[in-house]
Each structure stands twice: as C-alpha cells, then as structure tokens.
Amino acid sequence: MPYETFVCESAKVGQVIQVISARDQDLPQAGQRFSFKSPQEGVKTKNFTIRDFGNNTAGVVTLRGGFKRRSQEIYHLPVLIEDGGLQTLSSTGTLTIRVCGCDTDGSLLTCSAEAIFLPVGLSTGALIAILVCIVILLVIVVLYVGVRRQKKKETLMTSKEDIRDNVIHYDDEGGGEEDTHAFDMGTLRNPKVIKENLFRRDVKPELGLCPRRPIASQNSADISNFISQRLQEHDGDTSAPPYDSLATYAYEGEGSVADSLSSIESVKGEPQEDYDYLNEWGPRFKTLAGIFGERSESQSDVTSSTTTENKH
C-alpha cells in the first residue's frame, strides 16, 4: 500500500515532518525490534533523511527549507526497515512526500493534489467545480437584482409592444433633446391663432401687462383719425371685459321621456285636450284621470259660457 505524508512550504532545516513505525503481523508485538535507515547509507540526500529513534520508530527529517509547490510538489523517499532477529530480514518501502501550504502552527491548509489526512478528500477538479457553481449563482443573483431595479424604473408608456411611429421612448434623463428629426415643433402650433402680443381672455391680466396706448398729441387737428385709432385699439384690446366664460344651454325636457315639465297652464288659450286615454292605463291612474277629466269639463263649461255671452 502507498505511504504518503506532507511537508509544509515553511518547513525549516532539521524539522521532523513525520514519525513512522513498523510492526510484524505474524509475531506478537512484545519483543519486536526494528531499525530504520536510508538504503544508500553514507550518502546524504539533499531533501530528506531518516532518523532512527531506537524504539521501533523513526522520523523523517528535512535537510533544507524553502520547499515550493511551483518548482516541485512531490518527493519520493526510500526507507529500509530491518528486524532484530537471528536472521536479519529487511524490507524497503517508498514514502511519498507532498509539498502543501500550512498555517503558522503547521496545520494543513491546502495541497496541489488530493488532501491527505482528511476522512473525505476533495480533488482539485471537485474544488474547481464548486467554485464555478458559486460564481454562477452569484452572477444569477446580480442579474436578478438588476432586472428588478430596471422594472421599477420603467413607466406605463415604456411598453416594448408599442411600435407606433409617433411614439418615441427616452429612458435616460434628458434623452431626446437633440432629436430634431422625430418631431416638428411647428406642428404643435396653430398658425390661425398665432398673433403678436396675444393675451389670455380667461384670466384678468395684470396692469403691468396691458399695452400702453400712445398719448395723442394735443396739437393734432385730425380728430377723425384720433377717434378711429382709439376705436381700433378698443376693438383689439383683449384685456377689456367681458372675459370669456363657459355657458351651457339645453332645451327643457331634452333627453326626457316626458318631454317638457312646464306647467300646463303656462300658455293661455291652450286647446282643449281629451284625457280619456288615462282610463286605459289601469286603476293606478284612475285618480289622475278623474282630476284631468274634471278640469276638461270645467274648461268646456267656461268656453261655452263665453261663447253664449259673445252671442248676446
């Protein structure tokens, strides 16, 4: 099985980065004796060495400092293990050492490859995928917030479906001030009512706005021209009363089924009418038919008496 450990980039010279041990599974643990050393004893390596502690353990010691993952991230250290029996048996194993970033107290922070000594390790690809997902979520949130703010600024007249030629939308403040091709200010004016010194007739003008009349010369003998001039001034003076007002006229009874509501006796010499048709409207109009029937009979009597007197 592979054996792995790590060394911090901030490791110093002579620092023990890992303690290793050995055990014979076929023999009881009591009485076992193992020694550790490098296969090429007497030849010093440049990076790491093995230091036997004499109690069936040994330490991996650094021979230099300044390890960098960019220059080299993996080192291989061969380890020779011998037992203390009559017939010495030995075995050689290889220890893989990775260069990792550590905290100030030597705790592992990150490695370029798979993080060791963790129950569940995450590969570099998995970490990159997680970071990409987080970035995508942040971008979606930012876009959503931006769209919500943009919808609040839109008015009712900024409909994208409104494609009429005479409707132009300006979303920015002050937009369209230089647009002189989309509209013509001359079309907004009525040439029939454009006059110089034109005053409003619905509001009484202030005294300061009234045009000054020229003072007639006392030495002028042309009285006719003076009167004509004053007459023209008064005819064209829009500040003179009466001022314009709104008056609504309508005919009496217009829009009503019963027509005019004027009194029947408002017109003298009203011709005699027959109100017998009221009896045909039913018992609800019986009283009204009786009233108008009596009035028609009295008018007939008055008419007949007047005719008799005229004959005499």
PDB file of N, CA and C in Angstrom, residues 37 39 57 115 135 138 148 167 187 193 219 227 231 243 251 266 270 274 279-280 288:
ATOM      1  N   LYS A  37      16.541   3.097   8.267  1.00  0.00           N
ATOM      2  CA  LYS A  37      17.638   3.842   7.667  1.00  0.00           C
ATOM      3  C   LYS A  37      17.368   3.994   6.173  1.00  0.00           C
ATOM      4  N   PRO A  39      18.350   3.488   2.225  1.00  0.00           N
ATOM      5  CA  PRO A  39      19.024   2.384   1.521  1.00  0.00           C
ATOM      6  C   PRO A  39      20.463   2.711   1.199  1.00  0.00           C
ATOM      7  N   THR A  57      10.536   3.237  16.122  1.00  0.00           N
ATOM      8  CA  THR A  57      10.023   4.382  15.365  1.00  0.00           C
ATOM      9  C   THR A  57      11.195   5.159  14.798  1.00  0.00           C
ATOM     10  N   ALA A 115      -6.024  16.145  -0.807  1.00  0.00           N
ATOM     11  CA  ALA A 115      -5.690  16.464   0.583  1.00  0.00           C
ATOM     12  C   ALA A 115      -5.645  15.186   1.395  1.00  0.00           C
ATOM     13  N   VAL A 135     -19.716  30.896  -8.385  1.00  0.00           N
ATOM     14  CA  VAL A 135     -19.646  32.094  -9.237  1.00  0.00           C
ATOM     15  C   VAL A 135     -20.899  32.230 -10.089  1.00  0.00           C
ATOM     16  N   LEU A 138     -23.734  33.539  -7.978  1.00  0.00           N
ATOM     17  CA  LEU A 138     -23.578  34.973  -7.715  1.00  0.00           C
ATOM     18  C   LEU A 138     -23.965  35.804  -8.930  1.00  0.00           C
ATOM     19  N   ARG A 148     -34.851  43.515 -11.525  1.00  0.00           N
ATOM     20  CA  ARG A 148     -35.896  44.035 -10.645  1.00  0.00           C
ATOM     21  C   ARG A 148     -35.820  45.547 -10.526  1.00  0.00           C
ATOM     22  N   VAL A 167     -44.650  57.521 -31.486  1.00  0.00           N
ATOM     23  CA  VAL A 167     -44.338  57.347 -30.069  1.00  0.00           C
ATOM     24  C   VAL A 167     -42.860  57.003 -29.956  1.00  0.00           C
ATOM     25  N   THR A 187     -45.630  71.732 -35.908  1.00  0.00           N
ATOM     26  CA  THR A 187     -46.933  71.079 -35.983  1.00  0.00           C
ATOM     27  C   THR A 187     -47.747  71.253 -34.715  1.00  0.00           C
ATOM     28  N   VAL A 193     -54.052  81.142 -34.861  1.00  0.00           N
ATOM     29  CA  VAL A 193     -54.197  81.877 -33.605  1.00  0.00           C
ATOM     30  C   VAL A 193     -52.889  82.514 -33.162  1.00  0.00           C
ATOM     31  N   ASN A 219     -51.877 119.013 -30.085  1.00  0.00           N
ATOM     32  CA  ASN A 219     -51.873 119.950 -31.209  1.00  0.00           C
ATOM     33  C   ASN A 219     -52.432 119.329 -32.471  1.00  0.00           C
ATOM     34  N   ILE A 227     -60.054 109.421 -33.381  1.00  0.00           N
ATOM     35  CA  ILE A 227     -61.181 108.571 -32.950  1.00  0.00           C
ATOM     36  C   ILE A 227     -61.064 107.182 -33.570  1.00  0.00           C
ATOM     37  N   LEU A 231     -60.728 103.668 -31.579  1.00  0.00           N
ATOM     38  CA  LEU A 231     -61.716 102.613 -31.822  1.00  0.00           C
ATOM     39  C   LEU A 231     -61.027 101.291 -32.160  1.00  0.00           C
ATOM     40  N   TYR A 243     -64.856  89.080 -19.989  1.00  0.00           N
ATOM     41  CA  TYR A 243     -63.941  87.991 -20.252  1.00  0.00           C
ATOM     42  C   TYR A 243     -64.717  86.754 -20.691  1.00  0.00           C
ATOM     43  N   TYR A 251     -82.261  72.557 -24.172  1.00  0.00           N
ATOM     44  CA  TYR A 251     -83.706  72.716 -24.268  1.00  0.00           C
ATOM     45  C   TYR A 251     -84.379  71.988 -23.115  1.00  0.00           C
ATOM     46  N   SER A 266     -99.295  77.270 -18.309  1.00  0.00           N
ATOM     47  CA  SER A 266     -98.359  78.346 -18.612  1.00  0.00           C
ATOM     48  C   SER A 266     -98.711  79.065 -19.902  1.00  0.00           C
ATOM     49  N   GLU A 270    -104.847  77.517 -24.225  1.00  0.00           N
ATOM     50  CA  GLU A 270    -104.414  76.151 -24.546  1.00  0.00           C
ATOM     51  C   GLU A 270    -105.591  75.383 -25.123  1.00  0.00           C
ATOM     52  N   ASP A 274    -108.249  65.819 -24.759  1.00  0.00           N
ATOM     53  CA  ASP A 274    -109.040  64.703 -24.254  1.00  0.00           C
ATOM     54  C   ASP A 274    -108.127  63.805 -23.425  1.00  0.00           C
ATOM     55  N   ASN A 279    -107.754  56.603 -18.609  1.00  0.00           N
ATOM     56  CA  ASN A 279    -108.534  55.492 -18.038  1.00  0.00           C
ATOM     57  C   ASN A 279    -108.045  54.141 -18.551  1.00  0.00           C
ATOM     58  N   GLU A 280    -107.389  54.165 -19.729  1.00  0.00           N
ATOM     59  CA  GLU A 280    -106.916  52.909 -20.305  1.00  0.00           C
ATOM     60  C   GLU A 280    -105.604  52.440 -19.675  1.00  0.00           C
ATOM     61  N   LEU A 288    -105.758  60.186 -11.341  1.00  0.00           N
ATOM     62  CA  LEU A 288    -105.241  61.213 -12.241  1.00  0.00           C
ATOM     63  C   LEU A 288    -106.198  61.459 -13.402  1.00  0.00           C
TER      64      LEU A 288
END
